[in-house]
Coordinates of C-alpha atoms in Angstrom, one line a residue:
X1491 CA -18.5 -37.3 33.1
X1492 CA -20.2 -40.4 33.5
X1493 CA -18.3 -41.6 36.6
X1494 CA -19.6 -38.7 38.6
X1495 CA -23.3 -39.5 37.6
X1496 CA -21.8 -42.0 40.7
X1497 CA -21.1 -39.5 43.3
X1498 CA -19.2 -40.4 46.2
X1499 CA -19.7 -43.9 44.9
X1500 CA -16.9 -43.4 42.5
X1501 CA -14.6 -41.8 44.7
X1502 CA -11.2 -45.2 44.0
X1503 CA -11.7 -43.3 40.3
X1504 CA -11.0 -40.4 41.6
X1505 CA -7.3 -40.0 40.9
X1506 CA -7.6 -41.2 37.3
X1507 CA -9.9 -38.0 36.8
X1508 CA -8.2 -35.6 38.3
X1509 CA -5.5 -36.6 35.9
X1510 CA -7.6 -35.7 33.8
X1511 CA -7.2 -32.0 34.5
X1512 CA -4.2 -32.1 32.8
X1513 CA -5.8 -33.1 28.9
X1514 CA -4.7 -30.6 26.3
X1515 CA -8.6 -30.6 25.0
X1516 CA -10.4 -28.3 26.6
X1517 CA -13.4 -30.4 27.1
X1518 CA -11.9 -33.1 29.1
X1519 CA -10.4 -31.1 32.1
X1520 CA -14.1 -29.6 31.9
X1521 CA -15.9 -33.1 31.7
X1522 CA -13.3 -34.4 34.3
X1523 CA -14.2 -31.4 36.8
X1524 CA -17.7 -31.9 36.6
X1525 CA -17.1 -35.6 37.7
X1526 CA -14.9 -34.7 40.3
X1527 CA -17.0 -31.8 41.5
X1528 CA -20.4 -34.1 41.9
X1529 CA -17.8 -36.6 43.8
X1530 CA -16.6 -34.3 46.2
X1531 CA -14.6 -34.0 49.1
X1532 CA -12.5 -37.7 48.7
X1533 CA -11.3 -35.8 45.1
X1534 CA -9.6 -33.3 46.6
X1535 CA -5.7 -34.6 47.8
X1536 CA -6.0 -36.1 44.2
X1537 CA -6.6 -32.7 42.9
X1538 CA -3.8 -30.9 44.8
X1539 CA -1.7 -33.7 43.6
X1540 CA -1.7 -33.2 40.3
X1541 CA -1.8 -28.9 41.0
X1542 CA 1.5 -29.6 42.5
X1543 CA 3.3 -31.6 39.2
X1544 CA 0.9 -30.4 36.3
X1545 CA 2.1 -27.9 33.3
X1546 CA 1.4 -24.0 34.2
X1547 CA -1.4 -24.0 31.7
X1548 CA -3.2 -26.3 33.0
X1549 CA -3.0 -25.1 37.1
X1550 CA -5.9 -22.6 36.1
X1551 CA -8.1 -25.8 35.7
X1552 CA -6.9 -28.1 38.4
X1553 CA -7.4 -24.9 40.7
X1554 CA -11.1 -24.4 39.1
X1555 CA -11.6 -28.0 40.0
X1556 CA -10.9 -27.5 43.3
X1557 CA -13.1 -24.8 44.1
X1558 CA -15.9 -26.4 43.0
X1559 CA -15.2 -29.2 45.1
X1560 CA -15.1 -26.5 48.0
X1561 CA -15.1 -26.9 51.6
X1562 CA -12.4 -27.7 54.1
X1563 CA -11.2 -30.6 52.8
X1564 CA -9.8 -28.6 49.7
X1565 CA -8.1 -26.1 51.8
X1566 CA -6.5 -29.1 54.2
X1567 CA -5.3 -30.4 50.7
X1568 CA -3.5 -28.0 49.3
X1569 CA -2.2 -26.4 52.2
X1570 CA 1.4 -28.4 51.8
X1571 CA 1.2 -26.5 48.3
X1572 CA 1.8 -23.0 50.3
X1573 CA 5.7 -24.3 50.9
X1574 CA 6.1 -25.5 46.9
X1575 CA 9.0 -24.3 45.0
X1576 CA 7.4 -23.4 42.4
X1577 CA 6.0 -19.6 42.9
X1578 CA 3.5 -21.0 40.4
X1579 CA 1.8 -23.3 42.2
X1580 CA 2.0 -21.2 45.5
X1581 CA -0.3 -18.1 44.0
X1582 CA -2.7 -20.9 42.5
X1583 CA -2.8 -22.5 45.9
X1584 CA -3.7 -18.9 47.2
X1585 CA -6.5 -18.4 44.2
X1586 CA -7.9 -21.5 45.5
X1587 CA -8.4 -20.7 49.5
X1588 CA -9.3 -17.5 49.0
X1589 CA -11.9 -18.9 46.3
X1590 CA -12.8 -21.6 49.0
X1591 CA -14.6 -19.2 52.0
X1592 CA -13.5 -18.1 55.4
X1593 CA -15.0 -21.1 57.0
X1594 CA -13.4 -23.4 54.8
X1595 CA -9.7 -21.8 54.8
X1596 CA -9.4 -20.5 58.1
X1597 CA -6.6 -23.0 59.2
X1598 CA -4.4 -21.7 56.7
X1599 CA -5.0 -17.7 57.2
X1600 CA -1.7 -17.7 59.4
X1601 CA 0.5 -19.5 56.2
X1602 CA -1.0 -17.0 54.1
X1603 CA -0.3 -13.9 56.2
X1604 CA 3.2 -15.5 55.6
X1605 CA 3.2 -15.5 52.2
X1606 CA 1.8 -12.2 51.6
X1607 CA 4.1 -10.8 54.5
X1608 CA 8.0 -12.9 53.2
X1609 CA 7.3 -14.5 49.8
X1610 CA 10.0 -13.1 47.7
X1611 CA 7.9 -13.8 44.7
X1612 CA 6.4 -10.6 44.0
X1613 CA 3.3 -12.0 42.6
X1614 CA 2.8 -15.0 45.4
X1615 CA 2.6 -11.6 48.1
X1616 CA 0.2 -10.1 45.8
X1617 CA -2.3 -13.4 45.4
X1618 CA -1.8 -13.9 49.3
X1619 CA -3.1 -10.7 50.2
X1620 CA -5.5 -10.9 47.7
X1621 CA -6.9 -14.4 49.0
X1622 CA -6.7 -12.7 52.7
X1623 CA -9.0 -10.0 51.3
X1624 CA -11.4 -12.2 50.2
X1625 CA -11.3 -14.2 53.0
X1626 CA -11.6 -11.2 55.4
X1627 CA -8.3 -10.6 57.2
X1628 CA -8.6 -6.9 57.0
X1629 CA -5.2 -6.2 58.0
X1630 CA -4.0 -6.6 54.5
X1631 CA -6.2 -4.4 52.2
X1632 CA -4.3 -1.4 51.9
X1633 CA -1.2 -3.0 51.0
X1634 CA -2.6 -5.2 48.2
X1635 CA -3.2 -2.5 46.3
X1636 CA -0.9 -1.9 43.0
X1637 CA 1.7 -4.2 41.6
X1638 CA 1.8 -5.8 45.2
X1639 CA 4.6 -4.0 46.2
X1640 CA 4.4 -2.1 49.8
X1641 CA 2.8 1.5 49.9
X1642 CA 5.0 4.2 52.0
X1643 CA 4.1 4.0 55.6
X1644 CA 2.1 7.9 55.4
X1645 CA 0.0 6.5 52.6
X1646 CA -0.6 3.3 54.6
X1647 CA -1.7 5.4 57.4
X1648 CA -4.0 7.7 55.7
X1649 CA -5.7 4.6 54.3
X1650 CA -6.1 2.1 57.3
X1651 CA -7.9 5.5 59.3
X1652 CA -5.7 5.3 62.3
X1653 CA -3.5 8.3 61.9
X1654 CA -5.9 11.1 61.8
X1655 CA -3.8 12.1 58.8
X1656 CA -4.8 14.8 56.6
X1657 CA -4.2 14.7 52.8
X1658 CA -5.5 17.5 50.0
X1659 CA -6.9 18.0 47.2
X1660 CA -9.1 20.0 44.7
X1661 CA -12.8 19.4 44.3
X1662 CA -15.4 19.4 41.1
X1663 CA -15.8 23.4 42.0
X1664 CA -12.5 24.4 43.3
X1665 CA -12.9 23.9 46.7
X1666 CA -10.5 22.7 49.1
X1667 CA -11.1 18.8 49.9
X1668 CA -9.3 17.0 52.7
X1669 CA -9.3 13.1 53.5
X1670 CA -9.9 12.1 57.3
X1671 CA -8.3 9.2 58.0
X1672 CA -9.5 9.0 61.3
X1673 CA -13.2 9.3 60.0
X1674 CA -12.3 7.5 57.0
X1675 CA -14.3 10.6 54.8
X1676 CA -13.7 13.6 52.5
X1677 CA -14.8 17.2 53.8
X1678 CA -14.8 20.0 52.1
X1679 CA -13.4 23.1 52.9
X1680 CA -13.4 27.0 51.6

């Protein structure tokens, strides 16, 4: 933790603490991310290096790492990360830009509207979306809803408000209730 007392100064020890990341002690992928956090932005392709060859436990904190470093830089390094074999890595890759902010990730909305779309990793479509969400690409909200898998097409309808659809139901008194999808509101009815 002492090197990042440093800053940007100790940026050439960068890639020895993002190995870091990878210590089986708890405290020393936390000391390391602290260091790497206050050094910033030239921490990040050493970062996504090690997300893309560590262990699957310790992704979570490589990922958290990442995030704090924030900014565009992050999302430019793990971008390559989107392609990896390893479905793993791809839904922590998605974690991290949707973590990281519109502005920051904006360059990879289009890989990730790939991923959510084609991935045939169940869980990489459902991070994806979930990362699009947060990063405000409406187009995917209905759908990441669930396991991740796709919701029928009249369901998807009612939902995004575009269909004027009409659904029914009961409400606390008994009375007829019936969702608007055009107005995107429940009415009652007698």
């Amino acid at each position: 933790e002492g090197l990042g007392q440093f800053g940007a100064a100790a940026a050439s020890h960068a890639g020895a603490l993002a190995e870091l990341l990878e210590d089986e002690d708890w405290q020393v992928p936390s000391a390391a991310s602290n260091a790497l956090k206050r050094i910033g932005h030239p921490a990040a392709p050493f970062c996504a290096e090690v997300l893309g060859r560590c262990d699957p436990v310790a992704r979570t904190g490589v990922v958290e790492a990442l995030i704090r470093i924030g900014g565009a830089e992050v999302a430019t390094a793990v971008a390559p990360l989107l392609t990896h074999e390893d479905p793993g890595v791809r839904r922590h890759v998605a974690e991290c830009l949707g973590a990281l902010g519109r502005e920051a990730a904006a360059e990879q909305v289009q890989a990730l509207s790939g991923l959510a779309s084609s991935d045939l990793d169940k869980e990489v479509r459902r991070k994806s979306k979930e990362a699009l969400m947060k990063l405000g690409v409406r187009t995917y909200i209905p759908e990441v809803l669930g396991s991740g898998d796709a919701l029928p097409p009249g369901m998807l309808a009612a939902m995004d408000g575009g269909s004027g659809c009409k659904g029914g139901g009961k409400g606390e008194k008994g009375e007829k209730k019936t969702w608007s999808g055009g107005g995107g509101s429940w009415g009652g009815g007698g």
